[in-house]
Coordinates of C-alpha atoms in Angstrom, one line a residue:
X147 CA 79.0 146.3 117.7
X148 CA 82.3 148.0 115.8
X149 CA 83.5 149.5 118.9
X150 CA 83.7 145.9 120.7
X151 CA 85.8 144.5 117.6
X152 CA 89.6 144.5 116.9
X153 CA 90.4 147.8 114.9
X154 CA 92.9 146.1 112.4
X155 CA 91.5 146.2 108.6
X156 CA 91.5 142.9 106.6
X157 CA 92.0 144.4 103.1
X158 CA 90.9 140.9 101.4
X159 CA 87.7 141.0 103.3
X160 CA 87.0 144.4 103.4
X161 CA 86.7 144.6 106.8
X162 CA 87.8 144.7 110.6
X163 CA 88.8 142.2 112.5
X164 CA 85.7 140.4 114.3
X165 CA 88.2 139.3 117.3
X166 CA 87.4 141.3 120.9
X167 CA 89.9 143.8 121.5
X168 CA 92.4 143.4 124.4
X169 CA 91.6 145.3 127.6
X170 CA 93.5 149.1 126.9
X171 CA 94.1 148.1 123.2
X172 CA 92.3 148.7 119.9
X173 CA 93.6 145.4 118.8
X174 CA 93.0 141.9 119.5
X175 CA 96.0 139.2 120.4
X176 CA 96.7 138.4 117.0
X177 CA 97.1 142.0 115.7
X178 CA 98.4 143.7 118.4
X179 CA 101.6 145.8 116.9
X180 CA 104.6 144.6 118.7
X181 CA 108.6 145.0 117.8
X182 CA 110.3 141.9 116.5
X183 CA 112.9 142.1 119.5
X184 CA 109.9 141.1 121.6
X185 CA 109.5 137.5 120.1
X186 CA 111.7 134.7 120.6
X187 CA 111.8 131.2 119.4
X188 CA 110.0 128.3 121.8
X189 CA 112.6 126.8 123.6
X190 CA 110.5 123.5 123.1
X191 CA 109.8 123.8 119.3
X192 CA 111.7 127.0 117.8
X193 CA 109.4 126.7 114.3
X194 CA 107.2 128.6 116.5
X195 CA 107.9 132.5 118.5
X196 CA 106.5 133.4 121.7
X197 CA 106.5 136.8 123.4
X198 CA 109.8 137.1 125.9
X199 CA 107.7 137.8 128.5
X200 CA 105.1 135.5 128.1
X201 CA 107.9 132.5 128.1
X202 CA 107.6 131.2 131.1
X203 CA 104.1 130.5 131.2
X204 CA 104.1 129.1 127.8
X205 CA 106.5 126.6 128.1
X206 CA 104.1 125.0 130.2
X207 CA 101.3 125.0 128.2
X208 CA 102.9 124.7 124.5
X209 CA 101.1 122.3 122.8
X210 CA 103.8 120.5 121.9
X211 CA 105.0 120.2 125.2
X212 CA 103.6 116.5 126.0
X213 CA 104.8 115.3 122.8
X214 CA 108.4 116.1 123.2
X215 CA 108.1 114.9 126.7
X216 CA 106.9 111.9 125.1
X217 CA 109.4 111.8 122.5
X218 CA 112.5 111.9 124.6
X219 CA 111.3 108.7 126.7
X220 CA 111.5 106.4 123.1
X221 CA 114.4 104.3 123.1
X222 CA 115.1 105.5 119.2
X223 CA 114.8 109.1 120.5
X224 CA 118.6 110.6 120.0
X225 CA 119.2 114.1 120.0
X226 CA 121.3 115.2 116.9
X227 CA 122.6 111.7 116.6
X228 CA 122.2 112.2 112.7
X229 CA 123.3 116.0 112.5
X230 CA 127.3 115.6 111.5
X231 CA 130.0 116.4 113.9
X232 CA 130.6 120.3 113.2
X233 CA 129.4 122.8 116.0
X234 CA 128.8 125.1 113.5
X235 CA 125.5 127.4 113.8
X236 CA 122.9 127.3 110.6
X237 CA 123.5 129.5 107.7
X238 CA 120.7 131.4 106.3
X239 CA 120.3 131.9 102.7
X240 CA 120.5 135.9 103.6
X241 CA 123.7 135.1 105.0
X242 CA 124.6 133.2 102.0
X243 CA 123.5 135.7 99.6
X244 CA 125.6 138.4 101.6
X245 CA 128.9 136.6 101.3
X246 CA 128.0 136.0 97.2
X247 CA 127.4 139.6 97.2
X248 CA 130.5 140.5 99.0
X249 CA 133.0 138.7 96.5
X250 CA 135.0 140.6 93.9
X251 CA 134.0 140.0 90.3
X252 CA 137.0 137.9 90.0
X253 CA 136.9 135.7 92.8
X254 CA 133.2 135.4 91.5
X255 CA 134.5 134.1 88.3
X256 CA 137.2 131.9 89.5
X257 CA 134.3 130.0 91.4
X258 CA 132.4 129.6 88.5
X259 CA 135.5 128.5 86.8
X260 CA 136.3 125.9 89.9
X261 CA 132.4 124.9 89.6
X262 CA 132.6 124.2 85.6
X263 CA 136.1 122.2 86.4
X264 CA 134.3 120.2 88.9
X265 CA 131.1 119.4 87.2
X266 CA 132.7 118.3 83.7
X267 CA 134.9 116.2 85.6
X268 CA 132.6 114.2 88.0
X269 CA 129.2 114.9 86.6
X270 CA 129.3 113.3 83.6
X271 CA 127.2 110.1 84.1
X272 CA 124.0 111.6 85.2
X273 CA 121.6 109.9 83.2
X274 CA 118.0 110.4 82.1
X275 CA 115.7 107.7 83.7
X276 CA 112.3 108.1 83.5
X277 CA 110.7 104.7 84.4
X278 CA 106.7 104.0 85.0
X279 CA 106.6 100.5 85.9
X280 CA 103.5 98.3 84.9
X281 CA 102.6 97.6 88.5
X282 CA 102.0 101.0 88.9
X283 CA 99.3 101.5 85.8
X284 CA 96.4 101.4 88.6
X285 CA 97.7 104.5 89.7
X286 CA 98.6 106.1 86.3
X287 CA 95.0 104.9 84.9
X288 CA 93.1 106.6 88.3
X289 CA 91.9 102.8 89.0
X290 CA 92.5 103.9 92.6
X291 CA 89.9 104.9 95.2
X292 CA 88.6 108.2 94.5
X293 CA 89.0 109.7 97.7
X294 CA 92.7 109.3 97.6
X295 CA 94.5 112.8 96.4
X296 CA 95.5 112.5 92.8
X297 CA 98.0 115.2 91.2
X298 CA 99.5 113.6 87.9
X299 CA 102.6 115.3 88.3
X300 CA 103.1 113.8 91.8
X301 CA 101.8 110.4 90.6
X302 CA 104.1 110.6 87.8
X303 CA 106.8 110.9 90.1
X304 CA 106.2 108.7 92.5
X305 CA 105.8 106.0 89.9
X306 CA 109.2 106.7 88.3
X307 CA 111.2 106.5 91.5
X308 CA 109.7 102.8 92.2
X309 CA 110.2 102.3 88.5
X310 CA 113.7 103.2 89.1
X311 CA 114.1 100.8 92.6
X312 CA 112.9 98.0 90.4
X313 CA 115.0 98.8 87.2
X314 CA 117.8 99.1 89.7
X315 CA 117.4 95.6 91.0
X316 CA 116.0 96.2 94.4
X317 CA 112.5 95.5 94.2
X318 CA 110.2 93.4 91.9
X319 CA 107.3 90.4 91.8
X320 CA 109.7 87.9 92.3
X321 CA 111.8 89.4 94.9
X322 CA 111.4 86.5 97.8
X323 CA 111.5 83.8 95.4
X324 CA 115.0 84.9 93.6
X325 CA 116.3 85.8 97.4
X326 CA 115.4 82.3 98.9
X327 CA 117.0 80.6 95.6
X328 CA 120.3 82.7 95.9
X329 CA 120.6 82.6 99.5
X330 CA 119.4 79.4 100.1
X331 CA 116.9 80.7 102.6
X332 CA 113.6 78.7 103.2
X333 CA 110.4 80.8 102.3
X334 CA 109.1 80.5 106.2
X335 CA 112.6 82.1 107.1
X336 CA 112.2 85.7 105.9
X337 CA 109.3 88.1 105.4
X338 CA 107.2 88.2 102.5
X339 CA 108.7 91.8 101.5
X340 CA 111.3 94.1 102.7
X341 CA 109.5 96.7 105.1
X342 CA 109.7 100.5 103.6
X343 CA 110.8 103.3 105.7
X344 CA 109.7 106.4 104.3
X345 CA 111.6 109.8 105.3
X346 CA 109.9 113.0 105.2
X347 CA 107.0 110.9 104.5
X348 CA 104.4 113.9 104.8
X349 CA 101.3 112.5 104.1
X350 CA 102.6 109.3 102.8
X351 CA 101.5 108.6 99.1
X352 CA 104.4 107.6 98.1
X353 CA 104.2 104.6 100.8
X354 CA 100.7 104.1 99.5
X355 CA 101.7 103.4 96.1
X356 CA 104.3 100.7 97.2
X357 CA 102.0 99.0 99.2
X358 CA 99.1 99.1 96.6
X359 CA 101.3 98.1 93.1
X360 CA 104.1 95.8 95.1
X361 CA 102.1 94.4 98.3
X362 CA 104.5 95.6 100.8
X363 CA 103.1 94.6 103.9
X364 CA 104.7 96.7 106.8
X365 CA 105.8 100.6 106.8
X366 CA 107.3 103.3 109.0
X367 CA 106.8 106.8 108.1
X368 CA 108.9 109.2 109.6
X369 CA 107.6 112.9 109.6
X370 CA 108.4 115.8 112.2
X371 CA 105.1 117.5 111.2
X372 CA 101.6 116.7 111.7
X373 CA 99.4 116.1 108.7
X374 CA 95.6 116.4 107.3
X375 CA 94.6 114.2 104.9
X376 CA 97.3 111.3 105.8
X377 CA 97.8 107.7 103.5
X378 CA 97.5 106.5 107.2
X379 CA 94.1 105.7 107.0
X380 CA 93.5 104.1 103.4
X381 CA 97.0 102.0 104.2
X382 CA 95.3 100.7 108.1
X383 CA 92.5 99.2 105.7
X384 CA 94.8 96.6 104.4
X385 CA 94.4 94.1 106.8
X386 CA 97.7 92.1 106.2
X387 CA 99.6 95.7 106.3
X388 CA 101.7 96.9 109.4
X389 CA 101.8 100.7 109.8
X390 CA 103.9 103.0 112.4
X391 CA 104.4 106.6 112.1
X392 CA 107.4 107.9 114.1
X393 CA 106.7 111.4 114.5
X394 CA 110.2 112.8 114.7
X395 CA 113.2 114.8 113.4
X396 CA 115.4 112.7 111.0
X397 CA 118.3 114.3 112.6
X398 CA 117.0 112.9 116.3
X399 CA 116.3 108.9 115.1
X400 CA 118.3 106.2 115.7
X401 CA 117.2 103.7 113.3
X402 CA 118.6 100.7 115.2
X403 CA 116.6 101.3 117.8
X404 CA 113.1 100.9 116.5
X405 CA 112.1 97.7 118.1
X406 CA 109.8 96.4 115.3
X407 CA 112.3 97.0 112.6
X408 CA 115.3 95.1 114.2
X409 CA 116.5 92.5 111.8
X410 CA 113.7 93.0 109.4
X411 CA 115.3 93.6 105.6
X412 CA 114.1 97.4 104.5
X413 CA 113.8 100.0 101.7
X414 CA 114.6 103.6 102.6
X415 CA 112.7 106.0 100.2
X416 CA 112.2 109.9 100.1
X417 CA 110.4 111.9 97.6
X418 CA 111.4 115.6 97.8
X419 CA 114.0 115.2 101.2
X420 CA 114.5 119.2 101.4
X421 CA 118.1 120.5 102.1
X422 CA 119.8 119.0 104.9
X423 CA 116.8 116.2 105.2
X424 CA 119.2 114.0 102.6
X425 CA 122.0 113.8 104.8
X426 CA 120.3 113.4 107.7
X427 CA 118.7 110.3 106.2
X428 CA 121.8 108.8 105.0
X429 CA 123.7 109.1 108.2
X430 CA 120.3 107.6 109.5
X431 CA 120.4 104.6 107.2
X432 CA 124.4 104.1 107.3
X433 CA 126.3 104.7 110.2
X434 CA 129.9 106.3 110.4
X435 CA 130.8 102.9 111.3
X436 CA 130.0 101.1 108.2
X437 CA 133.0 102.9 106.1
X438 CA 135.3 100.9 108.5
X439 CA 133.8 97.5 107.9
X440 CA 135.9 94.8 106.2
X441 CA 134.6 92.8 103.6
X442 CA 134.4 89.6 105.8
X443 CA 132.1 91.6 108.0
X444 CA 129.7 92.8 104.7
X445 CA 126.8 90.5 105.8
X446 CA 127.1 91.3 109.3
X447 CA 124.4 94.3 108.8
X448 CA 122.7 94.0 105.6
X449 CA 119.2 94.9 106.8
X450 CA 119.0 97.9 104.4
X451 CA 118.3 96.5 101.0
X452 CA 118.1 99.8 99.2
X453 CA 117.9 103.2 99.0
X454 CA 116.0 106.3 96.7
X455 CA 115.9 109.8 97.8
X456 CA 114.5 112.4 95.7
X457 CA 116.7 115.4 96.7
X458 CA 115.6 119.0 96.5
X459 CA 116.0 122.5 97.9
X460 CA 119.5 122.4 97.9
X461 CA 119.5 126.1 98.8
X462 CA 118.8 125.1 102.2
X463 CA 121.9 122.6 102.6
X464 CA 124.3 123.5 105.7
X465 CA 128.0 122.6 105.8
X466 CA 127.3 121.2 109.5
X467 CA 124.7 118.2 107.9
X468 CA 126.4 118.0 104.5
X469 CA 127.3 114.1 104.7
X470 CA 130.7 114.0 102.7
X471 CA 132.6 117.0 103.5
X472 CA 135.6 115.4 102.7
X473 CA 134.5 114.8 99.2
X474 CA 134.0 118.7 99.1
X475 CA 137.4 119.5 101.0
X476 CA 139.4 117.1 98.1
X477 CA 137.8 118.6 95.5
X478 CA 139.5 122.2 96.9
X479 CA 135.9 123.4 98.1
X480 CA 136.4 125.6 100.9
X481 CA 133.3 125.8 103.6
X482 CA 132.6 129.2 102.1
X483 CA 132.4 128.3 98.8
X484 CA 130.3 125.3 99.5
X485 CA 127.5 128.0 101.0
X486 CA 128.3 129.9 98.0
X487 CA 127.3 126.8 95.6
X488 CA 123.9 125.9 97.9
X489 CA 123.0 129.3 97.2
X490 CA 123.6 129.2 93.7
X491 CA 121.2 126.5 93.2
X492 CA 118.3 128.3 93.8
X493 CA 118.6 129.4 90.4
X494 CA 117.9 126.2 89.2
X495 CA 114.4 127.2 88.7
X496 CA 114.7 130.4 87.2
X497 CA 114.5 129.1 83.7
X498 CA 111.5 127.7 81.6
X499 CA 111.7 124.2 82.2
X500 CA 109.4 123.3 79.3
X501 CA 112.8 124.1 77.5
X502 CA 116.2 122.5 76.8
X503 CA 118.0 123.4 79.8
X504 CA 120.9 120.6 79.1
X505 CA 124.3 121.5 81.4
X506 CA 127.2 122.7 78.9
X507 CA 129.3 123.3 81.6
X508 CA 132.3 124.5 79.2
X509 CA 130.5 127.5 77.7
X510 CA 128.9 129.0 80.6
X511 CA 132.0 131.5 82.0
X512 CA 132.9 132.1 78.2
X513 CA 129.2 133.4 77.6
X514 CA 129.2 135.6 81.2
X515 CA 132.7 137.2 80.2
X516 CA 131.9 138.3 76.9
X517 CA 128.5 139.4 77.9
X518 CA 130.4 141.6 80.7
X519 CA 133.0 142.6 78.5
X520 CA 133.1 146.3 77.7
X521 CA 129.9 146.6 79.9
X522 CA 129.8 149.2 83.1
X523 CA 130.1 146.7 85.9
X524 CA 130.8 147.6 89.1
X525 CA 130.4 144.4 91.1
X526 CA 128.7 141.2 91.7
X527 CA 125.0 142.7 91.7
X528 CA 125.7 144.1 87.9
X529 CA 127.1 140.7 87.1
X530 CA 124.2 138.5 88.5
X531 CA 121.3 141.6 87.2
X532 CA 123.0 140.7 83.5
X533 CA 123.1 137.2 83.8
X534 CA 119.8 135.3 81.5
X535 CA 117.8 133.4 83.5
X536 CA 119.1 130.4 81.7
X537 CA 122.6 130.9 82.4
X538 CA 121.5 131.0 86.1
X539 CA 119.8 128.1 85.7
X540 CA 122.7 126.3 84.3
X541 CA 124.9 127.4 86.7
X542 CA 122.4 126.2 89.3
X543 CA 121.7 122.5 88.1
X544 CA 125.7 122.2 88.1
X545 CA 126.0 122.9 91.8
X546 CA 122.7 120.6 92.4
X547 CA 124.6 118.1 90.7
X548 CA 128.0 118.4 92.3
X549 CA 126.4 118.7 95.8
X550 CA 124.6 115.4 95.1
X551 CA 127.4 113.5 93.6
X552 CA 129.2 113.7 96.8
X553 CA 126.4 112.5 98.8
X554 CA 126.4 109.5 96.1
X555 CA 129.9 108.9 96.7
X556 CA 129.4 109.0 100.5
X557 CA 126.8 105.7 100.0
X558 CA 129.3 104.0 97.6
X559 CA 132.1 104.4 100.4
X560 CA 129.9 102.3 102.6
X561 CA 129.3 99.4 100.5
X562 CA 126.7 100.1 98.5
X563 CA 126.1 100.1 94.8
X564 CA 125.1 103.6 93.8
X565 CA 123.5 105.7 90.7
X566 CA 122.6 109.8 90.2
X567 CA 120.1 109.7 87.6
X568 CA 117.2 112.4 86.5
X569 CA 114.1 110.2 87.4
X570 CA 111.4 112.8 85.7
X571 CA 111.9 115.5 83.1
X572 CA 112.1 118.8 84.0
X573 CA 108.7 119.7 82.5
X574 CA 107.4 117.5 85.5
X575 CA 109.9 118.8 87.9
X576 CA 113.1 120.6 87.9
X577 CA 113.9 119.0 91.2
X578 CA 114.6 115.4 89.3
X579 CA 117.7 113.9 91.2
X580 CA 117.2 110.5 92.5
X581 CA 119.9 108.9 94.4
X582 CA 119.0 105.4 94.3
X583 CA 121.2 102.5 95.8
X584 CA 121.5 98.8 97.0
X585 CA 123.5 96.8 99.3
X586 CA 126.5 95.5 97.5
X587 CA 127.2 91.9 97.1
X588 CA 130.3 91.1 98.7
X589 CA 132.7 88.4 97.4

């Protein structure tokens, strides 16, 4: 009966909500109008909100309460261990936008000039490196379990991440034999292959491809969220494979305290680690003390064999979390300018990525000034509005590369051989930067 239904109209279904209304209200609990001021983040899990008046009862029955309590008892849980030393609050995208639009036109142009100059100085060796290894042919040719999800663009990205690991000398089919020959270690004293730790693993299909194609036999999937259709079920069907899923925020993970990983050689991988997750992962794998170690100590902590991180969503980056603040400061970039640079990165997806978007950092500012010359420009909003999509994209890509170069240099300072490459064409994904590194040989 209509009178026993919530009165909230669902236009897509062309009917009212079928739920029962609350006592004294024409609406159900989902659709009862409430002011935003009544809602506050849940103290157990800020990803969802709760009515302030219901807070006391909610914290006793929050679905994530048991998980949080269980996690806090784990030896590898250490709140904020990888967050960075800054105490600043997170800066939202809206706050970044307001700061940019508060600039004068001359300040805006000066910042673009600085970005162009820095980019031309430090980002001249980012090469194209689209590598599809033969070992991944079973995935490329769809010769895998038909129940596994298959999207061509994701498969190509995953394969190229793995291909770059092989090309850079981190993994190959004869890894064990070469390691034994070089280091004089007998086969019975080492694992057959390094373990894999996938950060921001999601459903875990990057690890699935490594396990299928390279025989990886020990994997750790680090992910704070819960997912359906995970690769876990398929991975667990491999009799020789050991799988652990760590449901934890990378920010709070003390990797050295994961008992089953201690002393085990491992690779750290991640496909599309959004915003600060890349910085958190680098800190998780490379402690702050690593940069202070002498060359004589180089082999003391070499369990980390390599890193491959596909970065993305640079607009979410935070000064608080960024790994190489010193790098930015030495380049003359202030905290406020860093946040503006991260905001510009969202423009990298503005243009048609089927076309050529090669970055010409010497012509962008000149082009902008010519376009604005003699025009009716009243402020930054007019400048931005008059920019072409390709100009915004070029500026966005320059900013992305500067941010990632700082991360690469941070890893290099900690004793790794590093490289930043474009691992897939922009037509496959505009988020195509791969930070790859391996443990440097000590002399």
